[in-house]
């Protein structure tokens, strides 16, 4: 589903009680000004943070987010599948988000954790910290239908997790990234990476995102693809591709084609029907024509969630 035109949403924001610094924003489906959402947590009860209603209007998703609440709404839209990865401009998002200590008592500024622990201890309660980050885990804000997630800490808000997707305990999905259909995720889907339906990322498989290196090339995986365990890609794959376990193919990798010519990985980026392997004798990366019948695809019984 895509969104066109202006978007207005009513949500609930936690703010630091001492400074008024906004910490997060939650936009549950169906919330209205007449029926605003409400939350509570131990940090609110102890006066460390406070809750307040927030209303956000986005006139154009192609413009950068204006503030923290605007950024959170865009992340919600992604995780609610209202938009797909890259449908919203997220430029400058990290400069708008607050680095929070995500605790069992609620989100607080990192420098407030010791105060929170001391205040909670007075009433015999313990506080644990699950992360210190700018983006929280998805399931605390949005739980998409028809998915299984083995370790909720490994799927960030803003992940697009399609119906029928299973994310195993070692799988990871970053924001503005995810799956477009039933998929098995035992590897890493980095920011900006999109995986097509009926594809499988094997254990510890890796996809190269664009955040760290500042690159603009989008890595994507088509439908009915298999990344073997411990493999990785820095190029796009079309449909019906297989990457051998342990093989990492980047844009600069030298790849031998079936006719014996040698090209760089970027020259085959996006092709369908590739089998990418490493020659066990020469050590060269080779691209062969994949035989779709050699891999039966993901088990549909595992993805009826």
PDB file of C-alpha atoms in Angstrom:
ATOM      1  CA  UNK A   1       0.000   0.000   0.000  1.00  0.00           C
ATOM      2  CA  UNK A   2       1.289   3.458  -0.869  1.00  0.00           C
ATOM      3  CA  UNK A   3       0.340   6.842   0.551  1.00  0.00           C
ATOM      4  CA  UNK A   4      -0.243   9.984  -1.455  1.00  0.00           C
ATOM      5  CA  UNK A   5      -1.123  13.426  -0.183  1.00  0.00           C
ATOM      6  CA  UNK A   6      -0.958  14.791   3.334  1.00  0.00           C
ATOM      7  CA  UNK A   7      -0.682  12.464   6.339  1.00  0.00           C
ATOM      8  CA  UNK A   8      -1.841  13.403   9.831  1.00  0.00           C
ATOM      9  CA  UNK A   9      -1.381  11.120  12.826  1.00  0.00           C
ATOM     10  CA  UNK A  10      -2.069  11.440  16.531  1.00  0.00           C
ATOM     11  CA  UNK A  11       0.473   9.874  18.878  1.00  0.00           C
ATOM     12  CA  UNK A  12       1.991   9.839  22.326  1.00  0.00           C
ATOM     13  CA  UNK A  13       5.479  11.101  23.146  1.00  0.00           C
ATOM     14  CA  UNK A  14       7.710  10.564  26.163  1.00  0.00           C
ATOM     15  CA  UNK A  15       9.858  13.547  27.154  1.00  0.00           C
ATOM     16  CA  UNK A  16      12.559  13.985  29.776  1.00  0.00           C
ATOM     17  CA  UNK A  17      10.859  15.602  32.767  1.00  0.00           C
ATOM     18  CA  UNK A  18      13.808  17.823  33.666  1.00  0.00           C
ATOM     19  CA  UNK A  19      14.738  19.195  30.251  1.00  0.00           C
ATOM     20  CA  UNK A  20      11.694  18.573  28.058  1.00  0.00           C
ATOM     21  CA  UNK A  21      13.837  16.650  25.568  1.00  0.00           C
ATOM     22  CA  UNK A  22      11.590  14.449  23.401  1.00  0.00           C
ATOM     23  CA  UNK A  23      12.570  10.797  23.679  1.00  0.00           C
ATOM     24  CA  UNK A  24      10.234   8.929  21.351  1.00  0.00           C
ATOM     25  CA  UNK A  25       6.803   8.987  19.719  1.00  0.00           C
ATOM     26  CA  UNK A  26       4.240   6.212  19.373  1.00  0.00           C
ATOM     27  CA  UNK A  27       1.561   6.261  16.688  1.00  0.00           C
ATOM     28  CA  UNK A  28      -0.827   3.329  17.144  1.00  0.00           C
ATOM     29  CA  UNK A  29      -3.245   2.598  14.319  1.00  0.00           C
ATOM     30  CA  UNK A  30      -6.669   4.095  14.846  1.00  0.00           C
ATOM     31  CA  UNK A  31      -5.649   6.834  17.284  1.00  0.00           C
ATOM     32  CA  UNK A  32      -7.537  10.114  16.887  1.00  0.00           C
ATOM     33  CA  UNK A  33      -7.733  13.472  18.622  1.00  0.00           C
ATOM     34  CA  UNK A  34     -10.978  12.289  20.212  1.00  0.00           C
ATOM     35  CA  UNK A  35      -9.388   8.990  21.214  1.00  0.00           C
ATOM     36  CA  UNK A  36      -5.711   9.801  21.842  1.00  0.00           C
ATOM     37  CA  UNK A  37      -3.299   6.991  22.698  1.00  0.00           C
ATOM     38  CA  UNK A  38      -1.998   6.598  26.235  1.00  0.00           C
ATOM     39  CA  UNK A  39       0.990   4.824  27.776  1.00  0.00           C
ATOM     40  CA  UNK A  40       2.536   4.542  31.189  1.00  0.00           C
ATOM     41  CA  UNK A  41       5.700   3.070  32.644  1.00  0.00           C
ATOM     42  CA  UNK A  42       7.729   3.087  35.850  1.00  0.00           C
ATOM     43  CA  UNK A  43       9.844   6.038  34.713  1.00  0.00           C
ATOM     44  CA  UNK A  44       6.644   8.099  34.408  1.00  0.00           C
ATOM     45  CA  UNK A  45       5.441   7.018  37.849  1.00  0.00           C
ATOM     46  CA  UNK A  46       8.788   8.079  39.335  1.00  0.00           C
ATOM     47  CA  UNK A  47       8.724  11.443  37.573  1.00  0.00           C
ATOM     48  CA  UNK A  48      11.835  10.866  35.455  1.00  0.00           C
ATOM     49  CA  UNK A  49       9.911  11.233  32.192  1.00  0.00           C
ATOM     50  CA  UNK A  50       6.471  12.528  31.260  1.00  0.00           C
ATOM     51  CA  UNK A  51       3.975  11.678  28.551  1.00  0.00           C
ATOM     52  CA  UNK A  52       2.198  14.070  26.238  1.00  0.00           C
ATOM     53  CA  UNK A  53      -0.006  13.930  23.166  1.00  0.00           C
ATOM     54  CA  UNK A  54       1.552  14.781  19.808  1.00  0.00           C
ATOM     55  CA  UNK A  55       0.007  15.416  16.397  1.00  0.00           C
ATOM     56  CA  UNK A  56       2.112  15.269  13.251  1.00  0.00           C
ATOM     57  CA  UNK A  57       1.232  16.291   9.706  1.00  0.00           C
ATOM     58  CA  UNK A  58       3.462  15.315   6.799  1.00  0.00           C
ATOM     59  CA  UNK A  59       2.507  17.129   3.613  1.00  0.00           C
ATOM     60  CA  UNK A  60       5.017  15.325   1.411  1.00  0.00           C
ATOM     61  CA  UNK A  61       7.018  12.183   2.200  1.00  0.00           C
ATOM     62  CA  UNK A  62       9.630  13.290  -0.331  1.00  0.00           C
ATOM     63  CA  UNK A  63      10.697  16.134   1.983  1.00  0.00           C
ATOM     64  CA  UNK A  64      13.062  15.391   4.897  1.00  0.00           C
ATOM     65  CA  UNK A  65      11.543  14.854   8.368  1.00  0.00           C
ATOM     66  CA  UNK A  66      11.105  18.056  10.361  1.00  0.00           C
ATOM     67  CA  UNK A  67      11.534  16.807  13.912  1.00  0.00           C
ATOM     68  CA  UNK A  68      11.649  13.713  16.102  1.00  0.00           C
ATOM     69  CA  UNK A  69       7.907  13.024  15.971  1.00  0.00           C
ATOM     70  CA  UNK A  70       7.889  13.364  12.179  1.00  0.00           C
ATOM     71  CA  UNK A  71      10.799  10.913  11.946  1.00  0.00           C
ATOM     72  CA  UNK A  72       9.070   8.409  14.234  1.00  0.00           C
ATOM     73  CA  UNK A  73       5.891   8.566  12.163  1.00  0.00           C
ATOM     74  CA  UNK A  74       7.854   7.692   9.021  1.00  0.00           C
ATOM     75  CA  UNK A  75       9.434   4.726  10.813  1.00  0.00           C
ATOM     76  CA  UNK A  76       5.963   3.610  11.938  1.00  0.00           C
ATOM     77  CA  UNK A  77       4.642   3.829   8.374  1.00  0.00           C
ATOM     78  CA  UNK A  78       7.435   1.536   7.214  1.00  0.00           C
ATOM     79  CA  UNK A  79       6.848  -1.055   9.929  1.00  0.00           C
ATOM     80  CA  UNK A  80       3.079  -0.899   9.414  1.00  0.00           C
ATOM     81  CA  UNK A  81       3.695  -1.608   5.691  1.00  0.00           C
ATOM     82  CA  UNK A  82       1.892   1.596   4.734  1.00  0.00           C
ATOM     83  CA  UNK A  83       4.977   2.445   2.670  1.00  0.00           C
ATOM     84  CA  UNK A  84       7.910   0.423   1.373  1.00  0.00           C
ATOM     85  CA  UNK A  85      11.610   1.068   1.965  1.00  0.00           C
ATOM     86  CA  UNK A  86      12.793   4.191   0.105  1.00  0.00           C
ATOM     87  CA  UNK A  87       9.220   5.531  -0.235  1.00  0.00           C
ATOM     88  CA  UNK A  88       9.936   8.215   2.391  1.00  0.00           C
ATOM     89  CA  UNK A  89      12.783  10.697   2.640  1.00  0.00           C
ATOM     90  CA  UNK A  90      14.777   9.946   5.803  1.00  0.00           C
ATOM     91  CA  UNK A  91      17.618  12.407   5.226  1.00  0.00           C
ATOM     92  CA  UNK A  92      18.986  13.771   8.484  1.00  0.00           C
ATOM     93  CA  UNK A  93      17.015  11.368  10.648  1.00  0.00           C
ATOM     94  CA  UNK A  94      19.868  10.653  13.078  1.00  0.00           C
ATOM     95  CA  UNK A  95      20.254  14.327  13.846  1.00  0.00           C
ATOM     96  CA  UNK A  96      16.589  14.479  14.890  1.00  0.00           C
ATOM     97  CA  UNK A  97      16.398  11.364  17.049  1.00  0.00           C
ATOM     98  CA  UNK A  98      17.410  11.304  20.720  1.00  0.00           C
ATOM     99  CA  UNK A  99      19.940   8.748  21.923  1.00  0.00           C
ATOM    100  CA  UNK A 100      18.004   6.912  24.632  1.00  0.00           C
ATOM    101  CA  UNK A 101      18.677   4.262  27.217  1.00  0.00           C
ATOM    102  CA  UNK A 102      15.881   1.787  26.488  1.00  0.00           C
ATOM    103  CA  UNK A 103      15.106   0.356  29.906  1.00  0.00           C
ATOM    104  CA  UNK A 104      12.550  -1.979  31.423  1.00  0.00           C
ATOM    105  CA  UNK A 105      11.088   1.137  33.082  1.00  0.00           C
ATOM    106  CA  UNK A 106      10.804   3.135  29.842  1.00  0.00           C
ATOM    107  CA  UNK A 107      13.109   5.247  27.653  1.00  0.00           C
ATOM    108  CA  UNK A 108      15.290   7.770  29.477  1.00  0.00           C
ATOM    109  CA  UNK A 109      18.328   9.885  28.722  1.00  0.00           C
ATOM    110  CA  UNK A 110      21.473   7.799  29.346  1.00  0.00           C
ATOM    111  CA  UNK A 111      22.645  10.175  32.080  1.00  0.00           C
ATOM    112  CA  UNK A 112      19.376   9.594  33.950  1.00  0.00           C
ATOM    113  CA  UNK A 113      19.721   5.816  34.288  1.00  0.00           C
ATOM    114  CA  UNK A 114      21.493   5.913  37.665  1.00  0.00           C
ATOM    115  CA  UNK A 115      18.820   8.246  39.072  1.00  0.00           C
ATOM    116  CA  UNK A 116      16.122   5.962  37.718  1.00  0.00           C
ATOM    117  CA  UNK A 117      17.729   2.894  39.270  1.00  0.00           C
ATOM    118  CA  UNK A 118      18.061   4.568  42.682  1.00  0.00           C
ATOM    119  CA  UNK A 119      14.480   5.782  42.646  1.00  0.00           C
ATOM    120  CA  UNK A 120      13.185   2.379  41.549  1.00  0.00           C
ATOM    121  CA  UNK A 121      15.239   0.620  44.239  1.00  0.00           C
ATOM    122  CA  UNK A 122      13.455   2.628  46.917  1.00  0.00           C
ATOM    123  CA  UNK A 123      10.285   0.777  45.980  1.00  0.00           C
ATOM    124  CA  UNK A 124      12.050  -2.580  45.593  1.00  0.00           C
ATOM    125  CA  UNK A 125      12.106  -2.606  41.804  1.00  0.00           C
ATOM    126  CA  UNK A 126      15.014  -3.354  39.472  1.00  0.00           C
ATOM    127  CA  UNK A 127      15.788  -1.637  36.166  1.00  0.00           C
ATOM    128  CA  UNK A 128      17.525  -3.292  33.240  1.00  0.00           C
ATOM    129  CA  UNK A 129      18.884  -1.569  30.127  1.00  0.00           C
ATOM    130  CA  UNK A 130      18.366  -3.415  26.848  1.00  0.00           C
ATOM    131  CA  UNK A 131      20.040  -0.889  24.538  1.00  0.00           C
ATOM    132  CA  UNK A 132      21.452   2.626  24.195  1.00  0.00           C
ATOM    133  CA  UNK A 133      20.491   3.760  20.715  1.00  0.00           C
ATOM    134  CA  UNK A 134      18.538   6.299  18.677  1.00  0.00           C
ATOM    135  CA  UNK A 135      16.138   3.785  17.141  1.00  0.00           C
ATOM    136  CA  UNK A 136      14.196   1.345  19.338  1.00  0.00           C
ATOM    137  CA  UNK A 137      13.180  -2.186  18.562  1.00  0.00           C
ATOM    138  CA  UNK A 138      10.153  -2.489  16.320  1.00  0.00           C
ATOM    139  CA  UNK A 139       7.895  -4.706  18.424  1.00  0.00           C
ATOM    140  CA  UNK A 140       7.595  -2.125  21.206  1.00  0.00           C
ATOM    141  CA  UNK A 141       5.811   0.146  18.710  1.00  0.00           C
ATOM    142  CA  UNK A 142       4.495  -1.970  15.819  1.00  0.00           C
ATOM    143  CA  UNK A 143       3.809  -5.700  15.493  1.00  0.00           C
ATOM    144  CA  UNK A 144       3.054  -6.546  11.848  1.00  0.00           C
ATOM    145  CA  UNK A 145       0.646  -9.389  11.169  1.00  0.00           C
ATOM    146  CA  UNK A 146       1.839 -12.772   9.976  1.00  0.00           C
ATOM    147  CA  UNK A 147       5.475 -12.612  11.120  1.00  0.00           C
ATOM    148  CA  UNK A 148       7.713 -14.524  13.503  1.00  0.00           C
ATOM    149  CA  UNK A 149      10.694 -12.858  15.163  1.00  0.00           C
ATOM    150  CA  UNK A 150      13.040 -14.987  17.266  1.00  0.00           C
ATOM    151  CA  UNK A 151      14.877 -12.093  18.949  1.00  0.00           C
ATOM    152  CA  UNK A 152      12.970  -8.804  19.006  1.00  0.00           C
ATOM    153  CA  UNK A 153      16.134  -6.823  19.782  1.00  0.00           C
ATOM    154  CA  UNK A 154      17.388  -7.544  16.257  1.00  0.00           C
ATOM    155  CA  UNK A 155      14.578  -5.840  14.331  1.00  0.00           C
ATOM    156  CA  UNK A 156      14.579  -2.025  14.542  1.00  0.00           C
ATOM    157  CA  UNK A 157      11.586   0.266  14.215  1.00  0.00           C
ATOM    158  CA  UNK A 158      11.332   1.209  10.557  1.00  0.00           C
ATOM    159  CA  UNK A 159      11.919  -2.353   9.357  1.00  0.00           C
ATOM    160  CA  UNK A 160       9.460  -3.472   6.672  1.00  0.00           C
ATOM    161  CA  UNK A 161       8.663  -7.090   7.569  1.00  0.00           C
ATOM    162  CA  UNK A 162       6.256  -8.644   5.085  1.00  0.00           C
ATOM    163  CA  UNK A 163       3.541 -11.144   5.919  1.00  0.00           C
ATOM    164  CA  UNK A 164       5.027 -14.641   5.980  1.00  0.00           C
ATOM    165  CA  UNK A 165       8.517 -13.524   6.992  1.00  0.00           C
ATOM    166  CA  UNK A 166      10.375 -15.445   9.670  1.00  0.00           C
ATOM    167  CA  UNK A 167      13.324 -13.748  11.368  1.00  0.00           C
ATOM    168  CA  UNK A 168      15.363 -16.328  13.242  1.00  0.00           C
ATOM    169  CA  UNK A 169      17.324 -15.507  16.406  1.00  0.00           C
ATOM    170  CA  UNK A 170      20.475 -14.468  14.529  1.00  0.00           C
ATOM    171  CA  UNK A 171      18.583 -12.613  11.810  1.00  0.00           C
ATOM    172  CA  UNK A 172      18.668  -8.805  11.737  1.00  0.00           C
ATOM    173  CA  UNK A 173      16.603  -6.163   9.907  1.00  0.00           C
ATOM    174  CA  UNK A 174      17.583  -2.495  10.018  1.00  0.00           C
ATOM    175  CA  UNK A 175      15.264   0.482   9.424  1.00  0.00           C
ATOM    176  CA  UNK A 176      14.222   1.446   5.869  1.00  0.00           C
ATOM    177  CA  UNK A 177      14.920  -2.141   4.846  1.00  0.00           C
ATOM    178  CA  UNK A 178      13.217  -5.496   4.895  1.00  0.00           C
ATOM    179  CA  UNK A 179      11.208  -8.058   2.976  1.00  0.00           C
ATOM    180  CA  UNK A 180       8.477  -7.762   0.337  1.00  0.00           C
ATOM    181  CA  UNK A 181       6.967 -11.220   0.799  1.00  0.00           C
ATOM    182  CA  UNK A 182       7.423 -14.532   2.635  1.00  0.00           C
ATOM    183  CA  UNK A 183      11.102 -14.940   3.460  1.00  0.00           C
ATOM    184  CA  UNK A 184      13.536 -16.654   5.804  1.00  0.00           C
ATOM    185  CA  UNK A 185      15.967 -14.277   7.497  1.00  0.00           C
ATOM    186  CA  UNK A 186      18.852 -15.894   9.341  1.00  0.00           C
ATOM    187  CA  UNK A 187      21.328 -13.259   8.183  1.00  0.00           C
ATOM    188  CA  UNK A 188      21.601  -9.470   8.110  1.00  0.00           C
ATOM    189  CA  UNK A 189      19.418  -7.080   6.119  1.00  0.00           C
ATOM    190  CA  UNK A 190      21.274  -3.778   6.378  1.00  0.00           C
ATOM    191  CA  UNK A 191      19.725  -0.310   6.101  1.00  0.00           C
ATOM    192  CA  UNK A 192      18.300   0.319   2.658  1.00  0.00           C
ATOM    193  CA  UNK A 193      18.365  -3.336   1.527  1.00  0.00           C
ATOM    194  CA  UNK A 194      15.157  -4.874   0.174  1.00  0.00           C
ATOM    195  CA  UNK A 195      14.595  -8.636  -0.146  1.00  0.00           C
ATOM    196  CA  UNK A 196      12.053 -10.080  -2.557  1.00  0.00           C
ATOM    197  CA  UNK A 197       9.473 -12.738  -1.809  1.00  0.00           C
ATOM    198  CA  UNK A 198      10.438 -16.379  -1.265  1.00  0.00           C
ATOM    199  CA  UNK A 199      14.117 -15.648  -0.649  1.00  0.00           C
ATOM    200  CA  UNK A 200      16.336 -17.061   2.085  1.00  0.00           C
ATOM    201  CA  UNK A 201      19.279 -15.389   3.841  1.00  0.00           C
ATOM    202  CA  UNK A 202      21.277 -18.213   5.420  1.00  0.00           C
ATOM    203  CA  UNK A 203      22.904 -18.088   8.826  1.00  0.00           C
ATOM    204  CA  UNK A 204      25.230 -15.057   9.203  1.00  0.00           C
ATOM    205  CA  UNK A 205      24.737 -14.043   5.563  1.00  0.00           C
ATOM    206  CA  UNK A 206      25.356 -10.328   5.098  1.00  0.00           C
ATOM    207  CA  UNK A 207      24.062  -7.584   2.829  1.00  0.00           C
ATOM    208  CA  UNK A 208      26.062  -4.395   2.445  1.00  0.00           C
ATOM    209  CA  UNK A 209      24.154  -1.222   3.320  1.00  0.00           C
ATOM    210  CA  UNK A 210      24.957   2.345   2.353  1.00  0.00           C
ATOM    211  CA  UNK A 211      25.118   4.085   5.747  1.00  0.00           C
ATOM    212  CA  UNK A 212      28.674   3.381   6.861  1.00  0.00           C
ATOM    213  CA  UNK A 213      30.468   3.955   3.590  1.00  0.00           C
ATOM    214  CA  UNK A 214      28.324   6.821   2.420  1.00  0.00           C
ATOM    215  CA  UNK A 215      27.650   5.089  -0.892  1.00  0.00           C
ATOM    216  CA  UNK A 216      24.496   5.537  -2.936  1.00  0.00           C
ATOM    217  CA  UNK A 217      24.248   2.156  -4.622  1.00  0.00           C
ATOM    218  CA  UNK A 218      21.279   0.166  -3.358  1.00  0.00           C
ATOM    219  CA  UNK A 219      21.842  -3.491  -2.650  1.00  0.00           C
ATOM    220  CA  UNK A 220      18.729  -5.562  -3.215  1.00  0.00           C
ATOM    221  CA  UNK A 221      17.768  -9.208  -3.530  1.00  0.00           C
ATOM    222  CA  UNK A 222      15.116 -10.432  -5.922  1.00  0.00           C
ATOM    223  CA  UNK A 223      12.618 -13.243  -5.540  1.00  0.00           C
ATOM    224  CA  UNK A 224      13.494 -16.913  -5.020  1.00  0.00           C
ATOM    225  CA  UNK A 225      17.098 -16.184  -4.074  1.00  0.00           C
ATOM    226  CA  UNK A 226      19.371 -18.020  -1.652  1.00  0.00           C
ATOM    227  CA  UNK A 227      22.349 -16.571   0.194  1.00  0.00           C
ATOM    228  CA  UNK A 228      24.302 -19.441   1.700  1.00  0.00           C
ATOM    229  CA  UNK A 229      25.533 -19.372   5.277  1.00  0.00           C
ATOM    230  CA  UNK A 230      28.282 -16.778   5.905  1.00  0.00           C
ATOM    231  CA  UNK A 231      27.971 -15.389   2.389  1.00  0.00           C
ATOM    232  CA  UNK A 232      27.528 -11.735   1.526  1.00  0.00           C
ATOM    233  CA  UNK A 233      26.798  -9.306  -1.281  1.00  0.00           C
ATOM    234  CA  UNK A 234      27.669  -5.732  -2.092  1.00  0.00           C
ATOM    235  CA  UNK A 235      25.783  -5.920  -5.402  1.00  0.00           C
ATOM    236  CA  UNK A 236      22.145  -6.374  -6.300  1.00  0.00           C
ATOM    237  CA  UNK A 237      20.732  -9.759  -7.205  1.00  0.00           C
ATOM    238  CA  UNK A 238      17.860 -10.291  -9.611  1.00  0.00           C
ATOM    239  CA  UNK A 239      15.479 -13.236  -9.283  1.00  0.00           C
ATOM    240  CA  UNK A 240      16.473 -16.887  -8.912  1.00  0.00           C
ATOM    241  CA  UNK A 241      20.042 -16.272  -7.777  1.00  0.00           C
ATOM    242  CA  UNK A 242      22.197 -18.327  -5.428  1.00  0.00           C
ATOM    243  CA  UNK A 243      25.381 -17.266  -3.638  1.00  0.00           C
ATOM    244  CA  UNK A 244      27.603 -20.066  -2.364  1.00  0.00           C
ATOM    245  CA  UNK A 245      28.117 -20.381   1.397  1.00  0.00           C
ATOM    246  CA  UNK A 246      31.080 -18.330   2.572  1.00  0.00           C
ATOM    247  CA  UNK A 247      31.395 -16.271  -0.627  1.00  0.00           C
ATOM    248  CA  UNK A 248      31.315 -12.474  -0.404  1.00  0.00           C
ATOM    249  CA  UNK A 249      30.821 -10.654  -3.720  1.00  0.00           C
ATOM    250  CA  UNK A 250      31.386  -6.886  -3.779  1.00  0.00           C
ATOM    251  CA  UNK A 251      31.184  -4.341  -6.588  1.00  0.00           C
ATOM    252  CA  UNK A 252      34.943  -4.618  -7.071  1.00  0.00           C
ATOM    253  CA  UNK A 253      35.186  -8.421  -6.999  1.00  0.00           C
ATOM    254  CA  UNK A 254      36.576  -9.989 -10.171  1.00  0.00           C
ATOM    255  CA  UNK A 255      34.055 -12.490 -11.520  1.00  0.00           C
ATOM    256  CA  UNK A 256      34.665 -15.034 -14.288  1.00  0.00           C
ATOM    257  CA  UNK A 257      31.657 -15.430 -16.595  1.00  0.00           C
ATOM    258  CA  UNK A 258      30.608 -18.658 -18.343  1.00  0.00           C
ATOM    259  CA  UNK A 259      32.370 -17.536 -21.553  1.00  0.00           C
ATOM    260  CA  UNK A 260      35.659 -17.095 -19.686  1.00  0.00           C
ATOM    261  CA  UNK A 261      35.652 -13.285 -19.650  1.00  0.00           C
ATOM    262  CA  UNK A 262      36.336 -11.483 -16.386  1.00  0.00           C
ATOM    263  CA  UNK A 263      34.249  -8.564 -15.162  1.00  0.00           C
ATOM    264  CA  UNK A 264      33.754  -6.721 -11.900  1.00  0.00           C
ATOM    265  CA  UNK A 265      30.872  -7.468  -9.588  1.00  0.00           C
ATOM    266  CA  UNK A 266      29.186  -4.151 -10.416  1.00  0.00           C
ATOM    267  CA  UNK A 267      28.955  -5.269 -14.063  1.00  0.00           C
ATOM    268  CA  UNK A 268      26.649  -8.164 -13.168  1.00  0.00           C
ATOM    269  CA  UNK A 269      24.696  -6.320 -10.477  1.00  0.00           C
ATOM    270  CA  UNK A 270      20.963  -6.902 -10.787  1.00  0.00           C
ATOM    271  CA  UNK A 271      21.133  -9.897 -13.119  1.00  0.00           C
ATOM    272  CA  UNK A 272      18.756 -12.797 -12.607  1.00  0.00           C
ATOM    273  CA  UNK A 273      19.528 -16.508 -12.761  1.00  0.00           C
ATOM    274  CA  UNK A 274      23.075 -16.312 -11.375  1.00  0.00           C
ATOM    275  CA  UNK A 275      24.890 -18.979  -9.428  1.00  0.00           C
ATOM    276  CA  UNK A 276      27.912 -17.347  -7.770  1.00  0.00           C
ATOM    277  CA  UNK A 277      30.579 -19.708  -6.479  1.00  0.00           C
ATOM    278  CA  UNK A 278      34.285 -19.770  -5.666  1.00  0.00           C
ATOM    279  CA  UNK A 279      36.326 -22.248  -7.685  1.00  0.00           C
ATOM    280  CA  UNK A 280      37.795 -24.607  -5.105  1.00  0.00           C
ATOM    281  CA  UNK A 281      40.936 -25.113  -7.191  1.00  0.00           C
ATOM    282  CA  UNK A 282      41.792 -21.648  -8.485  1.00  0.00           C
ATOM    283  CA  UNK A 283      40.023 -19.577  -5.836  1.00  0.00           C
ATOM    284  CA  UNK A 284      38.408 -17.444  -8.562  1.00  0.00           C
ATOM    285  CA  UNK A 285      34.829 -16.230  -8.206  1.00  0.00           C
ATOM    286  CA  UNK A 286      32.722 -17.676 -10.981  1.00  0.00           C
ATOM    287  CA  UNK A 287      29.251 -16.855 -12.218  1.00  0.00           C
ATOM    288  CA  UNK A 288      27.342 -19.758 -13.682  1.00  0.00           C
ATOM    289  CA  UNK A 289      23.776 -20.069 -14.911  1.00  0.00           C
ATOM    290  CA  UNK A 290      21.595 -21.121 -11.986  1.00  0.00           C
ATOM    291  CA  UNK A 291      19.340 -24.143 -12.260  1.00  0.00           C
ATOM    292  CA  UNK A 292      16.146 -23.142 -10.397  1.00  0.00           C
ATOM    293  CA  UNK A 293      15.237 -26.795  -9.877  1.00  0.00           C
ATOM    294  CA  UNK A 294      18.342 -27.325  -7.717  1.00  0.00           C
ATOM    295  CA  UNK A 295      16.807 -25.277  -4.886  1.00  0.00           C
ATOM    296  CA  UNK A 296      13.219 -25.900  -3.891  1.00  0.00           C
ATOM    297  CA  UNK A 297      12.816 -22.526  -2.182  1.00  0.00           C
ATOM    298  CA  UNK A 298      11.683 -21.698   1.316  1.00  0.00           C
ATOM    299  CA  UNK A 299       9.432 -24.186   3.067  1.00  0.00           C
ATOM    300  CA  UNK A 300       5.910 -22.729   2.854  1.00  0.00           C
ATOM    301  CA  UNK A 301       4.873 -24.570   6.017  1.00  0.00           C
ATOM    302  CA  UNK A 302       7.409 -22.541   8.006  1.00  0.00           C
ATOM    303  CA  UNK A 303       5.986 -19.214   6.861  1.00  0.00           C
ATOM    304  CA  UNK A 304       2.282 -19.626   7.574  1.00  0.00           C
ATOM    305  CA  UNK A 305       2.473 -17.244  10.501  1.00  0.00           C
TER     306      UNK A 305
END
